[in-house]
Coordinates of C-alpha atoms in Angstrom, one line a residue:
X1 CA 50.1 124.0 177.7
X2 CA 50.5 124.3 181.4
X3 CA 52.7 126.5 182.7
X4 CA 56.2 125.2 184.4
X5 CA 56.1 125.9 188.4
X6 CA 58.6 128.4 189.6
X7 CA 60.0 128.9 193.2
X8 CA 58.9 132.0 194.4
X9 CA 60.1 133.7 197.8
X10 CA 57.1 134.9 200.1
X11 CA 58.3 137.8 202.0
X12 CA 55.9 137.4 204.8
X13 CA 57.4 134.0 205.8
X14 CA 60.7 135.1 204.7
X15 CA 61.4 131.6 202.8
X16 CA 61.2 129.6 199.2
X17 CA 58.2 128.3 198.3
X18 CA 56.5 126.7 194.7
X19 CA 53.2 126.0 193.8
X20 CA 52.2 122.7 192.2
X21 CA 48.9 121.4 191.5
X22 CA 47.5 123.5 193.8
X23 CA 49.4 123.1 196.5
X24 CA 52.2 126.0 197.9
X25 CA 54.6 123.9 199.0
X26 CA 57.7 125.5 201.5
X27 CA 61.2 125.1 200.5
X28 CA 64.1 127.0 202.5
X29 CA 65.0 130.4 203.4
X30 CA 68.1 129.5 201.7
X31 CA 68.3 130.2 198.0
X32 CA 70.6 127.5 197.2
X33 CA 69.4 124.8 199.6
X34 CA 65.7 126.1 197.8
X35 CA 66.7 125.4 194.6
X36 CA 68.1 121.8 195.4
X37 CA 65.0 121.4 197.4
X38 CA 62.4 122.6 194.3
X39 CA 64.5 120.5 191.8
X40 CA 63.5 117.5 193.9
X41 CA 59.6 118.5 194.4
X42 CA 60.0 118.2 190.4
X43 CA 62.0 115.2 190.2
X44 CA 60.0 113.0 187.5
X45 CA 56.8 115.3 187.2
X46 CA 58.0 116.6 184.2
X47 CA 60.1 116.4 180.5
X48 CA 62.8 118.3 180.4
X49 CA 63.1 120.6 177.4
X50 CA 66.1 121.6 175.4
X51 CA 66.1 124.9 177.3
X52 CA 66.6 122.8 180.7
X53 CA 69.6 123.2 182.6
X54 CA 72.3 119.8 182.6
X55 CA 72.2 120.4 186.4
X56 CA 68.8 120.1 186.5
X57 CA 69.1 116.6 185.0
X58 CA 72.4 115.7 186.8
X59 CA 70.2 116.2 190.2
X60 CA 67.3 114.1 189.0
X61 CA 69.5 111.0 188.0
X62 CA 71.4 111.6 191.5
X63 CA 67.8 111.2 193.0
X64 CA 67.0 108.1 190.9
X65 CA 70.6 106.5 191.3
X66 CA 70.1 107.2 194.9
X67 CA 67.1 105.2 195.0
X68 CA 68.0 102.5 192.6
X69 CA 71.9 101.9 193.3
X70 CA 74.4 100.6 196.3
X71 CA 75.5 103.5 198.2
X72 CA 78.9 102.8 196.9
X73 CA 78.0 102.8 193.5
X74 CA 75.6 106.2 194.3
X75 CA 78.8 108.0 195.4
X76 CA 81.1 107.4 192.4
X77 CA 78.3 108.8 190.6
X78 CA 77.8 111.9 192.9
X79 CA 81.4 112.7 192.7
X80 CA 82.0 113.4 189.3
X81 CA 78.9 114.6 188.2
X82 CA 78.3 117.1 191.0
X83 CA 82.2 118.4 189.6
X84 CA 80.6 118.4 186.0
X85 CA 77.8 120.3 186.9
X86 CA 80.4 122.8 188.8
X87 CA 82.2 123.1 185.9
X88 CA 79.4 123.8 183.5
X89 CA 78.0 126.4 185.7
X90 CA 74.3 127.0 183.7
X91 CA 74.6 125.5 180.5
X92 CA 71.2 124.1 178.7
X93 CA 71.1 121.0 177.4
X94 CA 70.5 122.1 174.2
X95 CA 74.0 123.7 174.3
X96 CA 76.0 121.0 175.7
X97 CA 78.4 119.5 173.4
X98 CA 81.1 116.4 173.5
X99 CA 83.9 119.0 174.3
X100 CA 82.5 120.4 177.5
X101 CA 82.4 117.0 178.8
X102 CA 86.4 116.8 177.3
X103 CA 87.6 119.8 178.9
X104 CA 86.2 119.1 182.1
X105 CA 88.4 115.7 182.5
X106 CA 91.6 117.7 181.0
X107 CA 90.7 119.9 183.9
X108 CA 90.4 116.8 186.5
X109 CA 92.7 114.8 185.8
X110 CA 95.8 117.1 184.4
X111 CA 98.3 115.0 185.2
X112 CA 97.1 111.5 183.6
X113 CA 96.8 109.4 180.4
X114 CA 95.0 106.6 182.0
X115 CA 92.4 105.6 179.6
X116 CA 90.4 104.0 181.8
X117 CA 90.5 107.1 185.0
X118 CA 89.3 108.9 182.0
X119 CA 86.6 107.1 180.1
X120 CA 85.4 106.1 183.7
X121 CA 84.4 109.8 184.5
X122 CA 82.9 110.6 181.4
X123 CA 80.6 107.5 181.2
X124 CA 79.1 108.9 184.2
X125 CA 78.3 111.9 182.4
X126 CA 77.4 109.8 179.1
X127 CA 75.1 107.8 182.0
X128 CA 72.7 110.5 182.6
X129 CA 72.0 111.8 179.0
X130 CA 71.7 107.6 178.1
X131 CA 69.2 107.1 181.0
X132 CA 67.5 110.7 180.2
X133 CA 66.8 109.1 176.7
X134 CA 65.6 106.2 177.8
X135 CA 63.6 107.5 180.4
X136 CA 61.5 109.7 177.8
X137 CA 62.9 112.9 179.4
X138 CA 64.8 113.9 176.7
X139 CA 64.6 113.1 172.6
X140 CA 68.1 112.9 172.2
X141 CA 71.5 112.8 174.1
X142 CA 73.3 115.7 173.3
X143 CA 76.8 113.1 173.8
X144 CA 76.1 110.5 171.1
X145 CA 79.3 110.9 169.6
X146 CA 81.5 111.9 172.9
X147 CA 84.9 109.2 171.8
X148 CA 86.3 107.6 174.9
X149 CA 89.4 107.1 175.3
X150 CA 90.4 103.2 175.2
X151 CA 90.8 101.8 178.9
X152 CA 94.6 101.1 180.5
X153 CA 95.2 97.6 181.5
X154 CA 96.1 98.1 185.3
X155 CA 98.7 95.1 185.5
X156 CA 100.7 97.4 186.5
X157 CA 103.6 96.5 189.3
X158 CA 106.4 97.9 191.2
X159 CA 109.6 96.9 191.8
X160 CA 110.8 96.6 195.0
X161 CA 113.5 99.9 194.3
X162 CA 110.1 101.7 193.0
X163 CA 108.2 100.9 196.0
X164 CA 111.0 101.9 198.2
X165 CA 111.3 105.2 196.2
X166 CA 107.6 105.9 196.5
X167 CA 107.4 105.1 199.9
X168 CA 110.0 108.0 200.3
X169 CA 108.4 110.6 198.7
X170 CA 105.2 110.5 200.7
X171 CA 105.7 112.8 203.3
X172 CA 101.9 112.7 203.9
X173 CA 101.1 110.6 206.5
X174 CA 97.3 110.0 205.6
X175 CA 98.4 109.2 202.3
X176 CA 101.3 107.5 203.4
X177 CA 98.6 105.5 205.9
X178 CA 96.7 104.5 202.5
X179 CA 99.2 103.4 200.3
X180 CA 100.9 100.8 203.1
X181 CA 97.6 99.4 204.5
X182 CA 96.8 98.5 200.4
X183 CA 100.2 97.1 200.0
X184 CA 100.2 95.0 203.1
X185 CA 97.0 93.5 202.5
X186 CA 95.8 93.2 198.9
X187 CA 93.0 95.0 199.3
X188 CA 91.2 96.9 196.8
X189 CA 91.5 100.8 196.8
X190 CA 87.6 101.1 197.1
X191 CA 87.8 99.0 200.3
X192 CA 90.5 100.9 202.0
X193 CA 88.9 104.1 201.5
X194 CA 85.4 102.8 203.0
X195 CA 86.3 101.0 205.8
X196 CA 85.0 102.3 208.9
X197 CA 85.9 100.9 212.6
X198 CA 82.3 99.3 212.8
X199 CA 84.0 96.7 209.8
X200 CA 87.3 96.1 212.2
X201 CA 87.1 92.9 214.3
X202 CA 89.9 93.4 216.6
X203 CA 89.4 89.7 218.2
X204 CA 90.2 88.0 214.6
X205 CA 92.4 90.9 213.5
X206 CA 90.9 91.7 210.4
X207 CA 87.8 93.9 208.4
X208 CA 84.7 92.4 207.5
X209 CA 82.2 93.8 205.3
X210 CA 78.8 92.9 205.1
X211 CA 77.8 91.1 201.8
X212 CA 75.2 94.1 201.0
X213 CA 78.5 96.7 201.5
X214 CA 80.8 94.1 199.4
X215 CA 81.7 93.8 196.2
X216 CA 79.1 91.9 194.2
X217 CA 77.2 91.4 197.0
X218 CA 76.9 88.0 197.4
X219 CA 78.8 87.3 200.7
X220 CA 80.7 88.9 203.0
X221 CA 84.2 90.6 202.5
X222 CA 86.9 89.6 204.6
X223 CA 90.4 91.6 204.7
X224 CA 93.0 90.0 207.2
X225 CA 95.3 92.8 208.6
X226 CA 99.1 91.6 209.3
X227 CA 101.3 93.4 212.1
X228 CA 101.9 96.5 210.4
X229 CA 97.8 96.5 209.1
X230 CA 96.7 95.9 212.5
X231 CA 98.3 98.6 213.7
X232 CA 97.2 101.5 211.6
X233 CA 93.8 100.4 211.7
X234 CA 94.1 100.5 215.3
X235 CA 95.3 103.8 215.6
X236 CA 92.8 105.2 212.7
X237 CA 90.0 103.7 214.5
X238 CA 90.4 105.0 217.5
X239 CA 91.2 108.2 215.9
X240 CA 87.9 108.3 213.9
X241 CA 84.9 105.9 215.8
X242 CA 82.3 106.4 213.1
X243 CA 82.7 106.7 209.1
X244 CA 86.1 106.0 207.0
X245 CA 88.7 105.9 209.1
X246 CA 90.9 106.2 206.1
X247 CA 91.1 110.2 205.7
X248 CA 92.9 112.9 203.8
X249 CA 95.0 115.1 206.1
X250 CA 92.1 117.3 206.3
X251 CA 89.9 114.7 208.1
X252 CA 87.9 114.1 205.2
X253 CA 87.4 110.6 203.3
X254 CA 89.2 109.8 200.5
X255 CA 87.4 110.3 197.1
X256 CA 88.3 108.0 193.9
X257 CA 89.1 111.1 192.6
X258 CA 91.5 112.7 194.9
X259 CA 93.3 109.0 195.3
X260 CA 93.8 108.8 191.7
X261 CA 95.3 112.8 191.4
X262 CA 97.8 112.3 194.4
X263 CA 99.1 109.1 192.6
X264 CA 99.1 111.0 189.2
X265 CA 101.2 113.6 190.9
X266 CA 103.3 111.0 192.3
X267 CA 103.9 109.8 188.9
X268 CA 105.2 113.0 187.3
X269 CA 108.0 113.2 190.3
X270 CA 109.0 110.0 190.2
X271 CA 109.5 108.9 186.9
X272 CA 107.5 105.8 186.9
X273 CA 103.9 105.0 186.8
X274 CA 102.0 104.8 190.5
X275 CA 98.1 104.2 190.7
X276 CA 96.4 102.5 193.1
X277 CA 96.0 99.3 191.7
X278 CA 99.3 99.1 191.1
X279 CA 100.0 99.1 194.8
X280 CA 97.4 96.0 195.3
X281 CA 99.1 94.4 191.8
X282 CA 102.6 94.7 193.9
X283 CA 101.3 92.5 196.7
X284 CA 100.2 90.0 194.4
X285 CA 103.2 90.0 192.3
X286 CA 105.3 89.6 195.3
X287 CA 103.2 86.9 197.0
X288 CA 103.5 84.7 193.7
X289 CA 107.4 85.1 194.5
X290 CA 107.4 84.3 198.0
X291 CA 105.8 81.2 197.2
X292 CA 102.6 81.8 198.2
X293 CA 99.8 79.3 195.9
X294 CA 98.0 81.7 193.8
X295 CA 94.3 79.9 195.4
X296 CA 95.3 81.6 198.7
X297 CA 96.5 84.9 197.3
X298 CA 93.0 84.6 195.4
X299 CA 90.8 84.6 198.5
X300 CA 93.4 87.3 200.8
X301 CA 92.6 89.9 197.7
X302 CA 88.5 88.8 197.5
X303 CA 89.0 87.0 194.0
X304 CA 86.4 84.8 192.7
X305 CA 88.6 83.3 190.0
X306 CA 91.8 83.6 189.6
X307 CA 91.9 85.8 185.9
X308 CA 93.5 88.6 187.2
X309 CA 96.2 86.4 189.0
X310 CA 97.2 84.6 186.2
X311 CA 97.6 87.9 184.3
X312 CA 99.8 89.1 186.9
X313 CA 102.6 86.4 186.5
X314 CA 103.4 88.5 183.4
X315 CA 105.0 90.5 186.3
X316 CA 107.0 88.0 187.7
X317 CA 109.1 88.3 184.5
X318 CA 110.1 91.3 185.3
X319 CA 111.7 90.0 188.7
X320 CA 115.1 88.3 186.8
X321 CA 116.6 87.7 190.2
X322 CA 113.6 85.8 190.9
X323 CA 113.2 83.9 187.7
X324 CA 117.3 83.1 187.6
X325 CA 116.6 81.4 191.1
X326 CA 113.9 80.0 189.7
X327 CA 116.2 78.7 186.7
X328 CA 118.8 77.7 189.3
X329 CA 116.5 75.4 191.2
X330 CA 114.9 73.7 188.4
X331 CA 118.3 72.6 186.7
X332 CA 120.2 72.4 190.4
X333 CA 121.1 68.3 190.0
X334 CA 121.8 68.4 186.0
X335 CA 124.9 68.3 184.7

């Protein structure tokens, strides 16, 4: 049986190199950037043993989702898994178990119970070992019997005290930024934190992404941007020309992740549940009571159907002083 290449580092050209089939090919000077570098010469020339390292495998999926998936989709991926493989350091394969992958998301997401935050980042873990299998470069996954938790419905809403409240306790202003531009337009949290300034049409005052960059991909995504909108994406724009312009207070973009762990913090102060799709829920909710027809709150948030909206009149209920108006107008000439 051949022997598996190994990077070696030749002293005369002070730099990484490996030799395969015959060929010595460079690397980096740089031991780390080397190593990502040799685990890509490798990528798909060989079956990965029990022995292997998980971040071995994590690298080559990144490689093959890279080539095979939206950039959007790409980066979800990337995120957690380049935090699983921090957190498992060297572990093989052979000694991963279900409650590695377990005490990573305790570790990531401290602060939260959502089922579906949780079960999303360990099906990208799950992902890897299933397309591993699949792909003949492994027998078995090691997480067959990793239990998800069940997902959380996110109909979630705030009242208009809670949104007040939260609104309040932000003293963030990125974040702060984030949250209002979501609840003044309906748009999705994935879509706030990608826009960049080359999606803002100032002319027609709104954000318009490409169908390739929108969800589904079928046609193009447009996000109309009221006063208040307009104005922070002004502003953001300006302050950041090229990429998000939707950043953390240390200029950086906003990750799923981090969104979901300043909302889950958010949470434990106030009391009450906050996640992000409970900020885009709350402009729904509140457009159904304003009167606005549910066909035209449908195409503000992107909605093909309208399944999600009609879920979200649950949350009308909630709103007695709008259902006892409601009551009052329907029944206004009896008696």
């Amino acid at each position: 049986m051949a022997r598996e290449p190994k990077k070696y580092w030749k002293a005369t050209h002070k730099c990484w190199y490996v030799k395969v089939a015959g060929k010595h090919i460079r690397l980096d000077p740089d031991e780390e950037k080397a190593q990502k570098l040799f685990y890509e010469v490798m990528a798909g020339r060989r079956e990965f043993g029990p022995d292997a390292l998980v971040a071995e495998l994590i690298l080559e999926f990144l490689l093959w989702s890279q080539k095979k998936h939206k950039p959007r989709t790409h980066e979800w991926y990337k995120e957690h898994l380049e935090s699983f493989a921090k957190h498992i350091g060297r572990l093989r394969v052979q000694s991963l178990k279900p409650y590695h992958v377990e005490q990573w998301v305790e570790k990531l997401f401290p602060n939260t119970n959502n089922g579906t935050t949780i079960g999303n980042a360990m099906r990208t873990v799950v992902r890897v070992f299933n397309w591993a299998k699949k792909s003949g470069r492994i027998a078995t996954s090691p997480l067959a019997s990793l239990q998800r938790p069940r997902s959380t419905h996110r109909d979630v809403y705030l009242m208009p005290d809670q949104y007040k409240k939260l609104v309040a306790s932000i003293k963030d202003e990125a974040l702060l930024d984030l949250v209002t531009i979501m609840r003044e337009t309906g748009c999705r949290p994935q879509e706030a934190r990608l826009v960049e300034s080359r999606h803002f049409d100032r002319h027609n005052r709104c954000w318009v992404f490409p169908k390739e960059e929108a969800k589904g991909g079928r046609e193009e995504r447009v996000v109309l941007l009221n006063g208040r909108a307009l104005e922070i994406t002004k502003k953001l724009a300006l302050k950041y020309p090229e990429g998000s312009i939707f950043r953390n207070n240390r200029g950086r973009r906003w990750t799923p992740n981090a969104f979901d762990l300043r909302c889950s913090r958010l949470s434990k102060t106030l009391g009450f549940h906050v996640c992000p799709y409970a900020i885009r829920h709350t402009f729904a909710t509140d457009a159904i009571i304003r009167g606005v027809d549910i066909v035209t709150i449908a195409e503000l948030m992107g909605h093909k159907d309208l399944t999600m909206l009609k879920r979200i009149y649950q949350h009308v209920r909630k709103r007695s002083d709008h259902m006892r108006e409601s009551l009052r107008k329907a029944t206004e000439d009896a008696a």
